[in-house]
Coordinates of C-alpha atoms in Angstrom, one line a residue:
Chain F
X207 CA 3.3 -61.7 7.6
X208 CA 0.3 -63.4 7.2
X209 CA -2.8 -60.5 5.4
X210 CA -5.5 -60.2 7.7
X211 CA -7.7 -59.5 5.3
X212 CA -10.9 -57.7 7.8
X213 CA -13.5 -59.5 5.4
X214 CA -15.8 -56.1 4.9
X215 CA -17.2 -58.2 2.0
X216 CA -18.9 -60.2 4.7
X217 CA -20.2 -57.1 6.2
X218 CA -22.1 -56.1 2.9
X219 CA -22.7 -59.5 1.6
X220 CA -26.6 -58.7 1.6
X221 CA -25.7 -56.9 -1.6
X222 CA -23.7 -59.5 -3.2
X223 CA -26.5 -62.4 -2.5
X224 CA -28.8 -60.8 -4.6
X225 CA -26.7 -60.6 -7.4
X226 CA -25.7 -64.2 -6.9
X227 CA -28.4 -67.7 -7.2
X228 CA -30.7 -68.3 -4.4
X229 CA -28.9 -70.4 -1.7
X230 CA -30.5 -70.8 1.3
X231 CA -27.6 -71.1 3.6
X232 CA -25.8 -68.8 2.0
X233 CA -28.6 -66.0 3.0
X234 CA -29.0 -67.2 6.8
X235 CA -25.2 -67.3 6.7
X236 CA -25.6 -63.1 5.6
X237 CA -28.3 -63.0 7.8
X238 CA -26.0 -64.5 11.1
X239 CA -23.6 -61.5 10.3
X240 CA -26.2 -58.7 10.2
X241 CA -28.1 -60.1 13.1
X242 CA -24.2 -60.0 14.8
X243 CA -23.7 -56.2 13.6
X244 CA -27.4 -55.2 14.5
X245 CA -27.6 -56.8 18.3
X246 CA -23.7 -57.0 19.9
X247 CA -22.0 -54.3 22.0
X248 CA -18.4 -53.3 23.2
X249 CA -18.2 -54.9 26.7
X250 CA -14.7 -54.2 28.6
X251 CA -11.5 -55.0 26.3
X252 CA -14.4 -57.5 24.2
X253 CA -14.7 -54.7 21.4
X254 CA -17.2 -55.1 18.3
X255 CA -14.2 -55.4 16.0
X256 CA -13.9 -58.9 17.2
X257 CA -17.1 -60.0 15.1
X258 CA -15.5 -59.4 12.2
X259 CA -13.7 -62.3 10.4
X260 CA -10.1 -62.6 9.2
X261 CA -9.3 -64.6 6.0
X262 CA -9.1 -67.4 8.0
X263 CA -12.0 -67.6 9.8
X264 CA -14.0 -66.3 7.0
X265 CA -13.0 -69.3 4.6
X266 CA -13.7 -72.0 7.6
X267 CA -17.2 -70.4 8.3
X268 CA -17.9 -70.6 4.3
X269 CA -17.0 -73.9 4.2
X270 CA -18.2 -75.5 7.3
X271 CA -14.9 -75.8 8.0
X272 CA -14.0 -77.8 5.1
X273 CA -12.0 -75.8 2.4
X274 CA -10.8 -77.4 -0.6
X275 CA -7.7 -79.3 -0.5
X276 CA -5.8 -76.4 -2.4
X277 CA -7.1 -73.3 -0.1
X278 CA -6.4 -75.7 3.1
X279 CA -2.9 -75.7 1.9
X280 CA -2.7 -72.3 0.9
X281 CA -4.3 -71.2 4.7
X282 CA -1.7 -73.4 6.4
X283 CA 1.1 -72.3 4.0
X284 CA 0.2 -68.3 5.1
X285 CA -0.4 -69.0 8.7
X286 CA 2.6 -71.6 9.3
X287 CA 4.9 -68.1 7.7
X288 CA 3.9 -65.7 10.2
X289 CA 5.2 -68.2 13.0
X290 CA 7.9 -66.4 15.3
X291 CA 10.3 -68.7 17.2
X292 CA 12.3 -67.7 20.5
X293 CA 15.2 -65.5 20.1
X294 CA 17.9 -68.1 21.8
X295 CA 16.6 -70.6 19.2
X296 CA 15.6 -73.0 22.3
X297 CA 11.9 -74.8 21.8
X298 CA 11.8 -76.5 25.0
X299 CA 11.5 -74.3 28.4
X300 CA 10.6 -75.2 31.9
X301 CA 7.9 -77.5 32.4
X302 CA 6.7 -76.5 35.9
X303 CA 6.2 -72.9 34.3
X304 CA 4.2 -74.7 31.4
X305 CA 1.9 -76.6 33.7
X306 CA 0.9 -73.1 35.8
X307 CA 0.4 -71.4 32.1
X308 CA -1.8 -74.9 31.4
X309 CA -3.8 -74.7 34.2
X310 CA -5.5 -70.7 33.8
X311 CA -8.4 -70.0 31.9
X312 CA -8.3 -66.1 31.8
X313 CA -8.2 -63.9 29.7
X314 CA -10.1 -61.9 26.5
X315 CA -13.1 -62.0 28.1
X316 CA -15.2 -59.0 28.8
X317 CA -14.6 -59.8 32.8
X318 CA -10.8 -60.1 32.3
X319 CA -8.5 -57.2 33.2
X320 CA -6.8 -56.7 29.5
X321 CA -3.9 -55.5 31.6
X322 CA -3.5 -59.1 33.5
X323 CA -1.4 -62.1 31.9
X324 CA -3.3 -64.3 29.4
X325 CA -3.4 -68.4 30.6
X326 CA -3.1 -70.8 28.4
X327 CA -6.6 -72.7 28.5
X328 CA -5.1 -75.9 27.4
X329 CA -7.1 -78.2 30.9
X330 CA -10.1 -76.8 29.1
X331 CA -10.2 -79.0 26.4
X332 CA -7.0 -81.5 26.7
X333 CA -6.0 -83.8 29.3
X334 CA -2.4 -83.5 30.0
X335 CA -0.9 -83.9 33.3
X336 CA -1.9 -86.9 35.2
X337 CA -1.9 -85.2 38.2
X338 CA -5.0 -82.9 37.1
X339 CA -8.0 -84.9 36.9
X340 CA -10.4 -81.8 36.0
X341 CA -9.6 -81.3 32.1
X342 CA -12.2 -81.2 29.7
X343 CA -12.6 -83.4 26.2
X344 CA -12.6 -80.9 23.3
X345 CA -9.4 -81.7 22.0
X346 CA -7.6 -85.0 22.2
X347 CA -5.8 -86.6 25.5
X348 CA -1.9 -85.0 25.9
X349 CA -1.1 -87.2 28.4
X350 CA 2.5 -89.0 27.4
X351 CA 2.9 -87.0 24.2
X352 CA 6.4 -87.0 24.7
X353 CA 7.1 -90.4 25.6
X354 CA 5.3 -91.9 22.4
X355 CA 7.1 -89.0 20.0
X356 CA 10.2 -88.5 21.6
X357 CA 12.0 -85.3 21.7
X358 CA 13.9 -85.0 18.3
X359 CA 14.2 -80.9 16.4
X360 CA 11.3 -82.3 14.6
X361 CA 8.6 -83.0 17.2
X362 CA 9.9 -80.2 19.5
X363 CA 9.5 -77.5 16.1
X364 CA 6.0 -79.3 15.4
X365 CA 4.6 -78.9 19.2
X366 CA 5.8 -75.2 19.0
X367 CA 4.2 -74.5 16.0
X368 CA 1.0 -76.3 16.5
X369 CA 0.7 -74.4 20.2
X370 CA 1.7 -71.2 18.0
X371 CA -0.7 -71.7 15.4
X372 CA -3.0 -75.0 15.4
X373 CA -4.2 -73.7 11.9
X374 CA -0.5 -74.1 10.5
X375 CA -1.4 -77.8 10.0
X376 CA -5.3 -77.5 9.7
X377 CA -7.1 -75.1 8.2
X378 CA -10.0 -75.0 10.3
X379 CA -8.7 -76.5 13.7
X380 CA -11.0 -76.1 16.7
X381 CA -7.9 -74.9 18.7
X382 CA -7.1 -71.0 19.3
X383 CA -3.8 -69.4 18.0
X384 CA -2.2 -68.5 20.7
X385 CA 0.9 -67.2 19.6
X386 CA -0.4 -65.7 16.3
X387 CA -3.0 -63.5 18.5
X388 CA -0.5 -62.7 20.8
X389 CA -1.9 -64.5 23.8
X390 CA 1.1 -66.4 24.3
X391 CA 4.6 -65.1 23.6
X392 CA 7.3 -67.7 22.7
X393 CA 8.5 -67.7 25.8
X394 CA 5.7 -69.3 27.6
X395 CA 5.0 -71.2 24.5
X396 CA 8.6 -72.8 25.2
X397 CA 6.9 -74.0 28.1
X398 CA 4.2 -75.2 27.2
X399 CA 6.8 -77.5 24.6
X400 CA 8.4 -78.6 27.7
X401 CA 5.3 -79.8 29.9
X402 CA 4.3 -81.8 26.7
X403 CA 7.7 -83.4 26.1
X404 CA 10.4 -82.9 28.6
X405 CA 11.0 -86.3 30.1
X406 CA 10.8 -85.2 33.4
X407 CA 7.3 -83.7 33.1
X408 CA 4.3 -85.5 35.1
X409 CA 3.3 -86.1 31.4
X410 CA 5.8 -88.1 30.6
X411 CA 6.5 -90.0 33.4
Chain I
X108 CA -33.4 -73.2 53.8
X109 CA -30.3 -71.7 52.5
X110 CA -28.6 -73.2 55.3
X111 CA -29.8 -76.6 54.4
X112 CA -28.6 -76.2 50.8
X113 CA -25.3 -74.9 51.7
X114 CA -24.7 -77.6 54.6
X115 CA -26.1 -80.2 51.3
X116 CA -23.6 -78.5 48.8
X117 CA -20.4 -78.6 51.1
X118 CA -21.2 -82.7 51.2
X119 CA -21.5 -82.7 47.8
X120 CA -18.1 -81.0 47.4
X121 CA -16.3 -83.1 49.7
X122 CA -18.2 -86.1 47.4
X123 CA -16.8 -84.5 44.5
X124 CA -13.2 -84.5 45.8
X125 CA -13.6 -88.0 46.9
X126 CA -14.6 -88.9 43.0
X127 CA -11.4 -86.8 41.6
X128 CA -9.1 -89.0 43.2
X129 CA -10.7 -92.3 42.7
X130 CA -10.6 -90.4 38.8
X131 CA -7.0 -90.7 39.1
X132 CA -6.7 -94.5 38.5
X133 CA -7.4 -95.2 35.0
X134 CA -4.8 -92.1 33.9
X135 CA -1.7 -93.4 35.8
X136 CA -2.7 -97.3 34.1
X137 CA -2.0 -96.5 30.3
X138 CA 2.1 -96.8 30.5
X139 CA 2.6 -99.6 28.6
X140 CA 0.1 -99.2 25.8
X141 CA 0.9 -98.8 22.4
X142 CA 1.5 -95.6 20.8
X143 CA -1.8 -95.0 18.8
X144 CA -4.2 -96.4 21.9
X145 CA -2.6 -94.6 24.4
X146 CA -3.4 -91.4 22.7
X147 CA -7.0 -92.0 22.8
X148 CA -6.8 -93.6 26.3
X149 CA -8.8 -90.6 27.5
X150 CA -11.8 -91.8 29.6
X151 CA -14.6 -92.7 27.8
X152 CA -16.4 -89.0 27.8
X153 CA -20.1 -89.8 27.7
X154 CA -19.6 -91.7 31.1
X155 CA -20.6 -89.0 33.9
X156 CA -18.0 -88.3 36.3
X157 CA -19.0 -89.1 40.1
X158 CA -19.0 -85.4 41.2
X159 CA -21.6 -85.0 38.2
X160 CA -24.1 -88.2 39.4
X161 CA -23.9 -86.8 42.9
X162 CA -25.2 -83.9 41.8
X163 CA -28.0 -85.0 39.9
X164 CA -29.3 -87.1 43.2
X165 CA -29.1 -84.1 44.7
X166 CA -30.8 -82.1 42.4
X167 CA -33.6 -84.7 42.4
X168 CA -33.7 -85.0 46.4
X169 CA -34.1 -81.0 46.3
X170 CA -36.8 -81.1 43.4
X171 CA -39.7 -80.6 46.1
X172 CA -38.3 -77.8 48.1
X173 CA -36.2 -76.1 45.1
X174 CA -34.8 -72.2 46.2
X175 CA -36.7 -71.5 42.2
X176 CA -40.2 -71.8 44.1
X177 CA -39.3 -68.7 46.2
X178 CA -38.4 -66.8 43.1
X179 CA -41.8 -68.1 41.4
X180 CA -44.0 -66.9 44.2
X181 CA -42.4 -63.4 43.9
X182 CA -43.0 -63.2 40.2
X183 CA -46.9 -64.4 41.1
X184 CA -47.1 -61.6 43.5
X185 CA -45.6 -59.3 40.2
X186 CA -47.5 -60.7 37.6
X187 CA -51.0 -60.4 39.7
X188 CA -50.5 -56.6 41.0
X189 CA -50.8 -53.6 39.3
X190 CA -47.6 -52.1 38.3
X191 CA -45.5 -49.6 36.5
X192 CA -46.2 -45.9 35.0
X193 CA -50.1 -47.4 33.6
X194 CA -51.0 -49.0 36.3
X195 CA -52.1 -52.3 34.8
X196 CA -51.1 -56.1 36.0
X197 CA -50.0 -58.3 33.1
X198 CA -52.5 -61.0 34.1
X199 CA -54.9 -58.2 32.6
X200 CA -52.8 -57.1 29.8
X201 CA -50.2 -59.6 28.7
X202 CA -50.5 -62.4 26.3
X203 CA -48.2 -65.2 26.4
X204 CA -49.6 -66.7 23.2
X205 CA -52.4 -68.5 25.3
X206 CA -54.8 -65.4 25.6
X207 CA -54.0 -62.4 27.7
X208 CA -52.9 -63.6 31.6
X209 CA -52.7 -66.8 30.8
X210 CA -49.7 -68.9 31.7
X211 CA -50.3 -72.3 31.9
X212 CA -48.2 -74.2 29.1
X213 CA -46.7 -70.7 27.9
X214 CA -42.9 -71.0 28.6
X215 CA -42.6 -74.4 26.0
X216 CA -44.3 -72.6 23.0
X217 CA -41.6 -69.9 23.3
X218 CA -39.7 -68.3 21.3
X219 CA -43.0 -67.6 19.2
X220 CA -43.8 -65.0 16.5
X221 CA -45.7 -61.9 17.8
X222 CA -47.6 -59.8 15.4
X223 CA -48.2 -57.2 17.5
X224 CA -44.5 -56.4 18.1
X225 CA -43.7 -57.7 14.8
X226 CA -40.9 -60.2 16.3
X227 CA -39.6 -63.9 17.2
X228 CA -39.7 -63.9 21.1
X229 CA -38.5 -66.1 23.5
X230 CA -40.7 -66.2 27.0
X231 CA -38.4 -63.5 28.8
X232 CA -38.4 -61.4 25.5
X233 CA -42.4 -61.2 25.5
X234 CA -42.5 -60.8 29.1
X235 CA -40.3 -57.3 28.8
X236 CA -42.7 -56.4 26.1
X237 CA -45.3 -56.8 27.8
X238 CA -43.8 -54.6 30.8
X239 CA -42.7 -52.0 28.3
X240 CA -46.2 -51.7 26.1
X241 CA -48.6 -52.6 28.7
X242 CA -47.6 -51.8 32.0
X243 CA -45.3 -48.3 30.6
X244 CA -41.9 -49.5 32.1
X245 CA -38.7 -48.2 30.5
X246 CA -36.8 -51.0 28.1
X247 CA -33.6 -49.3 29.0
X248 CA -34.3 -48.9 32.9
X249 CA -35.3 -53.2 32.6
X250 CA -32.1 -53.8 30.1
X251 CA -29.7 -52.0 32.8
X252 CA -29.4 -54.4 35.0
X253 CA -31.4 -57.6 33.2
X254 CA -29.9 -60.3 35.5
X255 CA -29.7 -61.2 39.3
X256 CA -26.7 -60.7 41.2
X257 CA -26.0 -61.7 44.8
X258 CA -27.2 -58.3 45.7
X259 CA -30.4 -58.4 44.0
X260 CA -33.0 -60.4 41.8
X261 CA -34.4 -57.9 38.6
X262 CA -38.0 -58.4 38.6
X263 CA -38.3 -60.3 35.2
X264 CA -36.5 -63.3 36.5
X265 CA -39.3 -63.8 39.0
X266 CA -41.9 -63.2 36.5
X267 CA -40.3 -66.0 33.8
X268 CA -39.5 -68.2 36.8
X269 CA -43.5 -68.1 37.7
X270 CA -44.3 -68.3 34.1
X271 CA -41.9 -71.2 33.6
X272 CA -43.2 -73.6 36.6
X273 CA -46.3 -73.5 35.0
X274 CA -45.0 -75.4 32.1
X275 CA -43.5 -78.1 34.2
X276 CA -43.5 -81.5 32.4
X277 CA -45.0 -80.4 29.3
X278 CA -43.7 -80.7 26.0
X279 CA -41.5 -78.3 24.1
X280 CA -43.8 -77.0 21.3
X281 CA -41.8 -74.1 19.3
X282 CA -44.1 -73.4 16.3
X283 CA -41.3 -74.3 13.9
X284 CA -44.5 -74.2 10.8
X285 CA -44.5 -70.8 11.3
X286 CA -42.5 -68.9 8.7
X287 CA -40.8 -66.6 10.8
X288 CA -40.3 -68.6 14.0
X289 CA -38.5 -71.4 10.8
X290 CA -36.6 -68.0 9.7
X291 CA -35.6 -67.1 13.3
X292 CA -34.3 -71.2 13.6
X293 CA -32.1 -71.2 10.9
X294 CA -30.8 -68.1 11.3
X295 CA -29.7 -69.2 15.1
X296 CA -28.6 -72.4 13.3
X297 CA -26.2 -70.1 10.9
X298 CA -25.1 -67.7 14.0
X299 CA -24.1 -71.2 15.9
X300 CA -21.7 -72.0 13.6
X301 CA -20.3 -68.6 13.0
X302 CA -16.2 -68.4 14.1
X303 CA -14.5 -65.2 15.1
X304 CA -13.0 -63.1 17.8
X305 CA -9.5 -63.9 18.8
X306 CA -9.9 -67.4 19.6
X307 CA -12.0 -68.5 16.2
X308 CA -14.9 -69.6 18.6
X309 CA -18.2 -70.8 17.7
X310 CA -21.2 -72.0 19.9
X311 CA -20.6 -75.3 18.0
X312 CA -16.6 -75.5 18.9
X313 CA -18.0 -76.1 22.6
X314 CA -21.8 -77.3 21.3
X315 CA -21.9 -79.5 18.3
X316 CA -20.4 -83.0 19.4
X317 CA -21.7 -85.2 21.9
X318 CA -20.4 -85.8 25.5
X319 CA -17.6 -83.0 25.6
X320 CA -16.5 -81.0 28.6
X321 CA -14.7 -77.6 29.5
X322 CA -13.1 -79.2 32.3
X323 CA -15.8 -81.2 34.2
X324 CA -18.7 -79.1 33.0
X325 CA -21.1 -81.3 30.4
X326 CA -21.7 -79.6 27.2
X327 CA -25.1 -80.2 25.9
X328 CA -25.1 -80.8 21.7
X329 CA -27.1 -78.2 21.1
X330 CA -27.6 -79.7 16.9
X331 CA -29.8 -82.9 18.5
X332 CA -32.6 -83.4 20.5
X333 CA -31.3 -85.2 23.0
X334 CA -28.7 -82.8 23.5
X335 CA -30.3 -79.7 23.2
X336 CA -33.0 -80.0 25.7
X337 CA -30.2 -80.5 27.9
X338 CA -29.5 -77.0 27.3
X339 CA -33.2 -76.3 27.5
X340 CA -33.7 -78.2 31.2
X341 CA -33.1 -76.5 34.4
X342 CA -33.7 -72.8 33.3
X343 CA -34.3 -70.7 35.1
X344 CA -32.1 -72.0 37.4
X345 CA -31.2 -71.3 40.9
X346 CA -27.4 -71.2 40.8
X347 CA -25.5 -72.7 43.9
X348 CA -22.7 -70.7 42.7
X349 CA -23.4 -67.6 44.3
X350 CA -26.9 -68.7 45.2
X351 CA -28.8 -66.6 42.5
X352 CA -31.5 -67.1 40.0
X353 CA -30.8 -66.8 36.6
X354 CA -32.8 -67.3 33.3
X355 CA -31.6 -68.9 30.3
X356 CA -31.2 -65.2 28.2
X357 CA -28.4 -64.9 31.0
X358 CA -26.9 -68.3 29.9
X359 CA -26.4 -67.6 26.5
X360 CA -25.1 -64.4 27.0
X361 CA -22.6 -65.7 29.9
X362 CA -21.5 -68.0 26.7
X363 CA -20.4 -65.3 24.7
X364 CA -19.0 -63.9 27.3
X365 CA -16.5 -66.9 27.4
X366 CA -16.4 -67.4 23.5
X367 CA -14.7 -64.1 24.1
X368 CA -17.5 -62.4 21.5
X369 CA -18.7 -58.8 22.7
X370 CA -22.1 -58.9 24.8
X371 CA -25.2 -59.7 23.1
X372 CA -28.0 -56.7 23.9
X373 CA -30.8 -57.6 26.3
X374 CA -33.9 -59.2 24.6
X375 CA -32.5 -58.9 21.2
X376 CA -33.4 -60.9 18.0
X377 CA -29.9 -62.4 18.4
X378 CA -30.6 -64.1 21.4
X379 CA -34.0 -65.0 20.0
X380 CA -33.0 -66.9 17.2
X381 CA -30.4 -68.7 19.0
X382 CA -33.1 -69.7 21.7
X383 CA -35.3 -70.0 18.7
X384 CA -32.6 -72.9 17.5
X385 CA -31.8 -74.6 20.5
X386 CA -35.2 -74.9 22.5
X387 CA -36.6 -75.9 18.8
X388 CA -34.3 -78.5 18.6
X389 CA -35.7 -80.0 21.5
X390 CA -39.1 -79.9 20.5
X391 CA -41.5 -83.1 21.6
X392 CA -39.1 -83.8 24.3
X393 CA -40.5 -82.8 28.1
X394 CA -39.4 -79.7 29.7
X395 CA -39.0 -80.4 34.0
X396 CA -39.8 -76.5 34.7
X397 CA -37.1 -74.2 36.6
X398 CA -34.1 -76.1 38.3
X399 CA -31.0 -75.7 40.1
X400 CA -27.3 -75.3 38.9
X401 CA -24.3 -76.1 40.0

């Protein structure tokens, strides 16, 4: 169970900067959060709770993303254990589901009905299928991910994982947690392993 | 006219369709490719896409009858009359940093630090002050409903629109020398880079590298220059979606909206110093005055 440790010292870090040496960044980096606190407001399911950092996200933002080799380690160690894998013990689902989940944007936003299924963003930033020519260039290309790895335990429990919880190899990865925030159940993370490396997927082919 | 622009935007549709299937080519090639090119066989991403090139000839073709001018007329009309609970006009009451009712050159030295409300303000910021302290209207009454709908336009998006046309092609000038406007920057800068909310998103996870897209949209790099006046250019903007007007406080806050944050307040110092970082980013480089969006 990884600690979600709600950094309240972030909150009151005014009080601990003047204790501590002038550092420039460090203050505007205070400053962000007050400014954050001070001038944001609960909009549908988007509550103010979300400004606050977990441990996670409040060791990336101290370190520009770049923790120390040890606390990267220690991150990825803590978030790879609170990784929950699919009852039947099966990592690989139905492709055609994982393409529909790939291809919606919604939810968490303060125009999204909380009540609605949650997609899985990945045409966003990745292209994947072939077939879809509108993906965006955040995150690397997908396409044939399969058919260069293969489909051993190995790759399929890696894909899961990293779907799961990107930051369960990389501290500070650019690339949500879907499973660990609950956006995706294991279920349709199956299928998401699937579009990515069933050889029948467009992916693949 | 908005007959014309919708019987121009359908062609540009169909054009964009056209361009996603001749897209399609250089995916199906990479087969045979090794295993670590094939991975980064993804299409070079600074090269625009068709649908994207099409657009811009089309923006440029509309530059002399852009929907914006309407919008700009109707904020001449606002800024000229007497209005609200004192009866005053802002050309007779409201300083833009160039003396009270002047607006030539105004919207490129914004945001700016005003001593007399003791803030950083961007253009739209001022603009609301000005309604509030001069003219007597109600901050809450303007902050209700702050952007244009397809129902209606709020009359402070015709007033920055008619502000900001009379800054076309003139340099951005923030006044980065000044103390607070420098505090306001970094401060944006620091707020840019700040990760939270469920899906640990930043401005910079979409904002800080150079030719990225969320699907086919262009993300400017807000952390150069060149990239951030691409941010800067075309607001206010009339929007083809939904044909409205919208300014570029409404951008940012449509992008926390989608970094899945909780909703910036109206005119805030938030918004200010992330306008504050962005449009000072840009600074020397040549503002084109209001635009149109896709």
């Amino acid at each position: 169970m990884t600690k979600k440790i709600i950094l309240l010292a972030a909150m009151t870090a005014p009080f601990m900067i003047a204790a501590q040496p002038a550092n420039a960044e460090g203050d505007y980096s205070a400053k962000a959060i007050e400014v954050f606190k001070k001038d944001f407001q609960p909009r549908g399911q988007a509550s103010i709770d979300r400004l606050a950092e977990d441990g996670l996200q409040a060791i990336c933002n101290r370190t520009g993303n770049n923790p120390s080799p040890q606390s990267a380690k220690q991150l990825e160690a803590d978030q790879m254990s609170s990784i929950k894998h699919p009852a039947d013990g099966k990592l690989m689902g139905d492709w055609k589901e994982g393409e529909k989940l790939a291809q919606s944007g919604r939810g968490f936003t303060w125009t999204d009905d909380p009540g609605l299924p949650v997609g899985g963003n990945c045409y966003n930033c990745h292209q994947i299928s072939p077939k879809e020519t509108s993906y965006g260039t955040i995150g690397p290309s997908l396409y044939q991910f399969g058919k260069l790895r293969g489909t051993s335990e190995e790759i399929q429990k890696y894909t899961y994982n990293k779907i799961f919880n990107a930051k369960s190899y990389n501290a500070c990865s650019e690339m949500p947690r879907f499973g660990h925030v609950g956006a995706l159940k294991p279920e349709q993370i199956k299928h998401l392993v699937a579009l990515l490396l069933d050889p029948e997927s467009p992916v693949n082919k | 006219m908005k007959r014309l622009i919708a019987g121009m935007l359908g062609g540009l549709l169909v054009m964009g369709g056209a361009a996603a299937q001749t897209d399609k080519k250089p995916a199906s090639k990479p087969a045979a490719k090794p295993a670590a090119q094939a991975v980064q066989a993804a299409p070079a991403a600074e090269v625009k896409d068709a649908a994207t090139l099409e657009f811009e000839k089309f923006r440029a073709e509309m530059e002399d009858s852009n929907p914006a001018e309407l919008f700009e007329m109707k904020g001449e009309e606002q800024w000229k009359a007497k209005r609200g609970p004192k009866n005053v006009s802002l050309a007779e009451s409201c300083d833009l940093g160039k003396g009270v009712g002047q607006v030539a050159g105004a919207y490129v030295i914004h945001p700016r630090y005003y001593a007399d409300a003791n803030a950083v303000m961007d253009l739209e910021r001022r603009v609301v002050w000005c309604m509030v302290e001069k003219q007597g209207f109600k901050f809450d009454d303007i902050a209700k409903k702050p952007f244009a709908d397809s129902n209606s336009t709020p009359d402070i998006t015709n007033l920055v629109t008619y502000v900001a046309t009379h800054s076309k092609n003139m340099k951005i000038a923030v006044p980065l020398d000044d103390p607070k406007v420098r505090d306001a920057f970094e401060t944006g800068k620091a707020m840019a880079a700040y990760r939270a909310g469920p899906y640990d998103f930043s401005c910079n996870t979409c904002h800080s590298g150079d030719g990225k897209r969320i699907r086919m949209q262009q993300l400017p790099n807000i952390s150069t220059p060149e990239g951030a006046i691409k941010g800067v250019q075309g607001w206010p903007g009339y929007r083809m979606t939904g044909g409205v007007m919208l300014t570029h406080q409404w951008r940012m806050t449509d992008c926390f909206r989608q970094q899945r944050f909780p909703q910036p307040k109206y005119a805030s110092d938030a918004i200010a110093n992330l306008l504050t970082y962005m449009i000072g980013t840009a600074n020397g480089l040549e503002y084109k005055g209001p635009g149109i969006k896709r």
